[in-house]
PDB file of C-alpha atoms in Angstrom:
ATOM      1  CA  UNK A  24     -15.170 -31.618 -19.674  1.00 48.00           C
ATOM      2  CA  UNK A  25     -12.351 -31.594 -17.361  1.00 49.00           C
ATOM      3  CA  UNK A  26     -11.361 -30.513 -13.862  1.00 50.00           C
ATOM      4  CA  UNK A  27      -7.120 -29.505 -13.888  1.00 48.00           C
ATOM      5  CA  UNK A  28      -5.608 -27.695 -11.198  1.00 49.00           C
ATOM      6  CA  UNK A  29      -2.320 -25.785 -10.890  1.00 50.00           C
ATOM      7  CA  UNK A  30      -0.386 -25.816  -7.433  1.00 50.00           C
ATOM      8  CA  UNK A  31       2.572 -23.493  -7.507  1.00 50.00           C
ATOM      9  CA  UNK A  32       5.135 -24.827  -4.701  1.00 49.00           C
ATOM     10  CA  UNK A  33       7.793 -22.092  -3.296  1.00 47.00           C
ATOM     11  CA  UNK A  34      10.328 -24.540  -1.929  1.00 51.00           C
ATOM     12  CA  UNK A  35      11.839 -21.083   0.634  1.00 50.00           C
ATOM     13  CA  UNK A  36       8.252 -20.629   2.106  1.00 51.00           C
ATOM     14  CA  UNK A  37       9.113 -16.579   1.419  1.00 50.00           C
ATOM     15  CA  UNK A  38      10.627 -16.032  -2.200  1.00 43.00           C
ATOM     16  CA  UNK A  39       7.773 -15.380  -4.693  1.00 48.00           C
ATOM     17  CA  UNK A  40       9.795 -15.088  -6.906  1.00 45.00           C
ATOM     18  CA  UNK A  41      11.028 -18.449  -6.526  1.00 42.00           C
ATOM     19  CA  UNK A  42       8.256 -20.603  -7.595  1.00 41.00           C
ATOM     20  CA  UNK A  43       8.144 -24.022  -9.034  1.00 41.00           C
ATOM     21  CA  UNK A  44       5.091 -24.618 -11.210  1.00 42.00           C
ATOM     22  CA  UNK A  45       3.823 -27.471 -12.289  1.00 39.00           C
ATOM     23  CA  UNK A  46       0.007 -29.092 -13.654  1.00 40.00           C
ATOM     24  CA  UNK A  47      -1.432 -32.879 -12.390  1.00 40.00           C
ATOM     25  CA  UNK A  48      -4.288 -33.623 -13.676  1.00 41.00           C
ATOM     26  CA  UNK A  49      -6.844 -34.797 -11.136  1.00 39.00           C
ATOM     27  CA  UNK A  50      -9.111 -37.118 -12.782  1.00 41.00           C
ATOM     28  CA  UNK A  51      -7.240 -40.449 -12.672  1.00 46.00           C
ATOM     29  CA  UNK A  52      -4.064 -39.250 -10.906  1.00 47.00           C
ATOM     30  CA  UNK A  53      -2.497 -41.920  -8.795  1.00 49.00           C
ATOM     31  CA  UNK A  54       0.787 -41.550  -6.276  1.00 51.00           C
ATOM     32  CA  UNK A  55       1.713 -38.175  -4.668  1.00 53.00           C
ATOM     33  CA  UNK A  56       1.339 -34.845  -6.865  1.00 52.00           C
ATOM     34  CA  UNK A  57       5.055 -34.210  -8.101  1.00 56.00           C
ATOM     35  CA  UNK A  58       7.472 -31.631 -10.480  1.00 54.00           C
ATOM     36  CA  UNK A  59       8.572 -32.155 -13.904  1.00 55.00           C
ATOM     37  CA  UNK A  60      11.681 -33.365 -11.825  1.00 60.00           C
ATOM     38  CA  UNK A  61      10.769 -36.189  -9.891  1.00 58.00           C
ATOM     39  CA  UNK A  62      10.990 -34.824  -7.305  1.00 58.00           C
ATOM     40  CA  UNK A  63       8.286 -34.387  -3.743  1.00 55.00           C
ATOM     41  CA  UNK A  64       7.309 -30.896  -2.452  1.00 52.00           C
ATOM     42  CA  UNK A  65       9.199 -29.823   0.682  1.00 48.00           C
ATOM     43  CA  UNK A  66       6.791 -29.389   3.457  1.00 45.00           C
ATOM     44  CA  UNK A  67       7.084 -26.544   3.636  1.00 44.00           C
ATOM     45  CA  UNK A  68       6.625 -24.906   1.445  1.00 44.00           C
ATOM     46  CA  UNK A  69       3.304 -22.754   0.274  1.00 44.00           C
ATOM     47  CA  UNK A  70       1.130 -24.444  -2.129  1.00 44.00           C
ATOM     48  CA  UNK A  71      -1.976 -21.517  -3.556  1.00 46.00           C
ATOM     49  CA  UNK A  72      -4.673 -23.517  -6.364  1.00 47.00           C
ATOM     50  CA  UNK A  73      -5.849 -22.499  -9.864  1.00 48.00           C
ATOM     51  CA  UNK A  74      -8.425 -24.167 -10.891  1.00 48.00           C
ATOM     52  CA  UNK A  75      -9.823 -23.915 -14.596  1.00 50.00           C
ATOM     53  CA  UNK A  76     -12.580 -25.671 -16.147  1.00 53.00           C
ATOM     54  CA  UNK A  77     -11.930 -26.846 -20.023  1.00 54.00           C
ATOM     55  CA  UNK A  78     -15.369 -28.212 -22.398  1.00 54.00           C
ATOM     56  CA  UNK A  79     -13.609 -28.740 -25.286  1.00 58.00           C
ATOM     57  CA  UNK A  80     -10.472 -27.598 -25.629  1.00 56.00           C
ATOM     58  CA  UNK A  81     -11.675 -23.874 -24.591  1.00 54.00           C
ATOM     59  CA  UNK A  82     -11.155 -21.621 -21.200  1.00 53.00           C
ATOM     60  CA  UNK A  83     -14.522 -21.262 -19.904  1.00 53.00           C
ATOM     61  CA  UNK A  84     -13.111 -19.707 -16.699  1.00 55.00           C
ATOM     62  CA  UNK A  85      -9.786 -17.902 -16.264  1.00 55.00           C
ATOM     63  CA  UNK A  86      -7.026 -19.202 -15.404  1.00 58.00           C
ATOM     64  CA  UNK A  87      -5.945 -15.650 -13.061  1.00 61.00           C
ATOM     65  CA  UNK A  88      -6.322 -15.322  -9.313  1.00 64.00           C
ATOM     66  CA  UNK A  89      -7.570 -11.893  -7.976  1.00 62.00           C
ATOM     67  CA  UNK A  90      -5.300 -11.439  -4.757  1.00 64.00           C
ATOM     68  CA  UNK A  91      -8.918  -9.007  -2.725  1.00 67.00           C
ATOM     69  CA  UNK A  92      -8.219  -6.380  -0.447  1.00 67.00           C
ATOM     70  CA  UNK A  93      -9.550  -3.472   0.658  1.00 71.00           C
ATOM     71  CA  UNK A  94      -8.730  -0.358   0.579  1.00 76.00           C
ATOM     72  CA  UNK A  95      -6.302   0.718   3.532  1.00 74.00           C
ATOM     73  CA  UNK A  96      -4.437  -2.156   2.869  1.00 72.00           C
ATOM     74  CA  UNK A  97      -1.113  -3.652   4.418  1.00 73.00           C
ATOM     75  CA  UNK A  98       1.401  -3.931   1.757  1.00 75.00           C
ATOM     76  CA  UNK A  99       2.590  -7.443   0.801  1.00 76.00           C
ATOM     77  CA  UNK A 100       6.020  -6.129   0.376  1.00 79.00           C
ATOM     78  CA  UNK A 101       7.984  -6.741   2.412  1.00 79.00           C
ATOM     79  CA  UNK A 102      11.039  -3.679   3.445  1.00 77.00           C
ATOM     80  CA  UNK A 103      12.934  -6.334   4.642  1.00 83.00           C
ATOM     81  CA  UNK A 104      16.485  -5.993   2.550  1.00 85.00           C
ATOM     82  CA  UNK A 105      15.989  -2.594   1.575  1.00 85.00           C
ATOM     83  CA  UNK A 106      17.764   0.444   2.651  1.00 86.00           C
ATOM     84  CA  UNK A 107      15.689   3.460   2.826  1.00 83.00           C
ATOM     85  CA  UNK A 108      16.319   6.711   2.137  1.00 87.00           C
ATOM     86  CA  UNK A 109      18.224   9.092   4.710  1.00 92.00           C
ATOM     87  CA  UNK A 110      15.771  11.364   6.415  1.00 93.00           C
ATOM     88  CA  UNK A 111      15.472  14.064   9.170  1.00 93.00           C
ATOM     89  CA  UNK A 112      13.247  14.741  11.605  1.00 94.00           C
ATOM     90  CA  UNK A 113      11.456  18.521  12.665  1.00 94.00           C
ATOM     91  CA  UNK A 114       9.832  19.128  15.362  1.00 95.00           C
ATOM     92  CA  UNK A 115       6.567  20.982  15.277  1.00 95.00           C
ATOM     93  CA  UNK A 116       4.736  22.599  17.209  1.00 94.00           C
ATOM     94  CA  UNK A 117       0.526  24.294  17.763  1.00 93.00           C
ATOM     95  CA  UNK A 118      -0.799  27.028  19.605  1.00 91.00           C
ATOM     96  CA  UNK A 119      -1.996  24.382  22.011  1.00 92.00           C
ATOM     97  CA  UNK A 120       0.886  23.806  23.169  1.00 92.00           C
ATOM     98  CA  UNK A 121       0.783  20.258  21.138  1.00 93.00           C
ATOM     99  CA  UNK A 122       4.813  20.018  20.544  1.00 94.00           C
ATOM    100  CA  UNK A 123       5.239  16.667  17.224  1.00 95.00           C
ATOM    101  CA  UNK A 124       7.522  15.369  15.124  1.00 94.00           C
ATOM    102  CA  UNK A 125       7.846  14.298  11.254  1.00 94.00           C
ATOM    103  CA  UNK A 126       9.861  12.990   9.175  1.00 94.00           C
ATOM    104  CA  UNK A 127      10.921  14.093   6.221  1.00 94.00           C
ATOM    105  CA  UNK A 128      13.438  12.732   3.582  1.00 94.00           C
ATOM    106  CA  UNK A 129      17.246  15.234   4.007  1.00 94.00           C
ATOM    107  CA  UNK A 130      17.167  16.392   0.728  1.00 93.00           C
ATOM    108  CA  UNK A 131      13.496  18.073   1.356  1.00 92.00           C
ATOM    109  CA  UNK A 132      12.167  21.561   1.459  1.00 92.00           C
ATOM    110  CA  UNK A 133      10.920  21.280   4.720  1.00 91.00           C
ATOM    111  CA  UNK A 134       7.368  23.635   4.844  1.00 91.00           C
ATOM    112  CA  UNK A 135       7.347  26.307   7.883  1.00 90.00           C
ATOM    113  CA  UNK A 136       3.509  24.945   8.649  1.00 91.00           C
ATOM    114  CA  UNK A 137       2.309  21.718   9.018  1.00 93.00           C
ATOM    115  CA  UNK A 138      -0.754  20.541  10.495  1.00 94.00           C
ATOM    116  CA  UNK A 139      -1.142  19.638  13.808  1.00 93.00           C
ATOM    117  CA  UNK A 140      -1.725  15.801  14.073  1.00 90.00           C
ATOM    118  CA  UNK A 141      -3.557  16.297  17.496  1.00 91.00           C
ATOM    119  CA  UNK A 142      -6.723  18.978  16.664  1.00 92.00           C
ATOM    120  CA  UNK A 143      -5.571  20.176  13.140  1.00 90.00           C
ATOM    121  CA  UNK A 144      -4.438  23.712  13.893  1.00 92.00           C
ATOM    122  CA  UNK A 145      -1.856  25.402  12.343  1.00 92.00           C
ATOM    123  CA  UNK A 146       0.952  24.366  13.882  1.00 92.00           C
ATOM    124  CA  UNK A 147       5.187  25.946  12.916  1.00 92.00           C
ATOM    125  CA  UNK A 148       7.989  24.921  12.683  1.00 92.00           C
ATOM    126  CA  UNK A 149      10.472  24.419  16.201  1.00 91.00           C
ATOM    127  CA  UNK A 150      13.562  27.173  15.490  1.00 86.00           C
ATOM    128  CA  UNK A 151      12.600  27.764  12.088  1.00 78.00           C
ATOM    129  CA  UNK A 152      11.712  30.708  10.408  1.00 77.00           C
ATOM    130  CA  UNK A 153       8.210  33.155  10.810  1.00 75.00           C
ATOM    131  CA  UNK A 154       6.747  32.132   7.050  1.00 69.00           C
ATOM    132  CA  UNK A 155       6.686  34.871   5.286  1.00 76.00           C
ATOM    133  CA  UNK A 156       2.865  36.928   5.234  1.00 78.00           C
ATOM    134  CA  UNK A 157       1.602  37.323   1.707  1.00 81.00           C
ATOM    135  CA  UNK A 158      -0.322  40.824   0.503  1.00 85.00           C
ATOM    136  CA  UNK A 159      -3.623  40.053   0.555  1.00 87.00           C
ATOM    137  CA  UNK A 160      -5.895  42.400  -2.804  1.00 87.00           C
ATOM    138  CA  UNK A 161      -8.785  43.654  -1.045  1.00 88.00           C
ATOM    139  CA  UNK A 162     -11.773  41.559  -2.198  1.00 91.00           C
ATOM    140  CA  UNK A 163     -13.729  43.190  -5.330  1.00 92.00           C
ATOM    141  CA  UNK A 164     -17.807  43.733  -4.964  1.00 95.00           C
ATOM    142  CA  UNK A 165     -19.829  43.684  -7.637  1.00 95.00           C
ATOM    143  CA  UNK A 166     -20.688  47.481  -7.246  1.00 94.00           C
ATOM    144  CA  UNK A 167     -16.640  47.543  -8.073  1.00 94.00           C
ATOM    145  CA  UNK A 168     -16.539  45.947 -10.980  1.00 95.00           C
ATOM    146  CA  UNK A 169     -19.316  47.544 -12.211  1.00 95.00           C
ATOM    147  CA  UNK A 170     -17.762  50.893 -12.019  1.00 94.00           C
ATOM    148  CA  UNK A 171     -14.817  49.806 -14.556  1.00 94.00           C
ATOM    149  CA  UNK A 172     -16.718  49.124 -16.644  1.00 95.00           C
ATOM    150  CA  UNK A 173     -19.911  52.262 -16.658  1.00 96.00           C
ATOM    151  CA  UNK A 174     -19.240  55.452 -15.318  1.00 96.00           C
ATOM    152  CA  UNK A 175     -21.791  57.332 -13.092  1.00 96.00           C
ATOM    153  CA  UNK A 176     -23.676  59.068 -14.996  1.00 96.00           C
ATOM    154  CA  UNK A 177     -23.765  55.683 -17.710  1.00 97.00           C
ATOM    155  CA  UNK A 178     -25.508  53.871 -14.661  1.00 96.00           C
ATOM    156  CA  UNK A 179     -28.460  57.336 -14.088  1.00 97.00           C
ATOM    157  CA  UNK A 180     -28.897  57.484 -17.139  1.00 97.00           C
ATOM    158  CA  UNK A 181     -29.835  53.368 -17.107  1.00 96.00           C
ATOM    159  CA  UNK A 182     -31.607  53.989 -14.538  1.00 96.00           C
ATOM    160  CA  UNK A 183     -34.188  56.341 -15.539  1.00 97.00           C
ATOM    161  CA  UNK A 184     -33.997  54.375 -18.337  1.00 96.00           C
ATOM    162  CA  UNK A 185     -35.090  51.271 -17.300  1.00 96.00           C
ATOM    163  CA  UNK A 186     -37.422  53.221 -14.721  1.00 95.00           C
ATOM    164  CA  UNK A 187     -39.092  54.887 -17.492  1.00 94.00           C
ATOM    165  CA  UNK A 188     -40.035  51.516 -19.247  1.00 94.00           C
ATOM    166  CA  UNK A 189     -41.713  49.808 -15.912  1.00 94.00           C
ATOM    167  CA  UNK A 190     -43.704  52.681 -15.557  1.00 93.00           C
ATOM    168  CA  UNK A 191     -45.136  52.430 -19.131  1.00 93.00           C
ATOM    169  CA  UNK A 192     -45.812  48.661 -18.594  1.00 92.00           C
ATOM    170  CA  UNK A 193     -47.851  49.256 -15.535  1.00 91.00           C
ATOM    171  CA  UNK A 194     -50.205  51.980 -16.814  1.00 85.00           C
ATOM    172  CA  UNK A 195     -48.408  54.980 -14.713  1.00 66.00           C
ATOM    173  CA  UNK A 196     -46.779  56.885 -17.801  1.00 53.00           C
TER     174      UNK A 196
END
């Protein structure tokens, strides 16, 4: 069984795309670890280590590194040297007097209402138009749906039949 360690070295210290990698066999290795060109790594680089155990040429453990993260963790990406999309900031005001700003993309359609950041109530856009009220139709009850299928005369006939059947079962006929 042989243990092999792969050392990844980033000479710049912050450029993940510029990694150079090489392997060194720990068993019987002499002297400092160098890259394939014979250069010793600079002290400013970043090292990560991957260890795998091989048995007769077969890999027992995968050589992939798992990077743990938690829910709501920050992104590993950097926004350096990136241009943000153009934005517009709009103000909202809720009924309790809370005023706050929300950023939107320049080409985005700005909603007339937004949930208040402080108490969760509905906030309206400052200097915006009033939202259109939707026409609400009255709720349909079970009785309304029943009247769509049967007339009052049919319902009275069905009720009389069912009452007669119940009375016969109880022996009152």
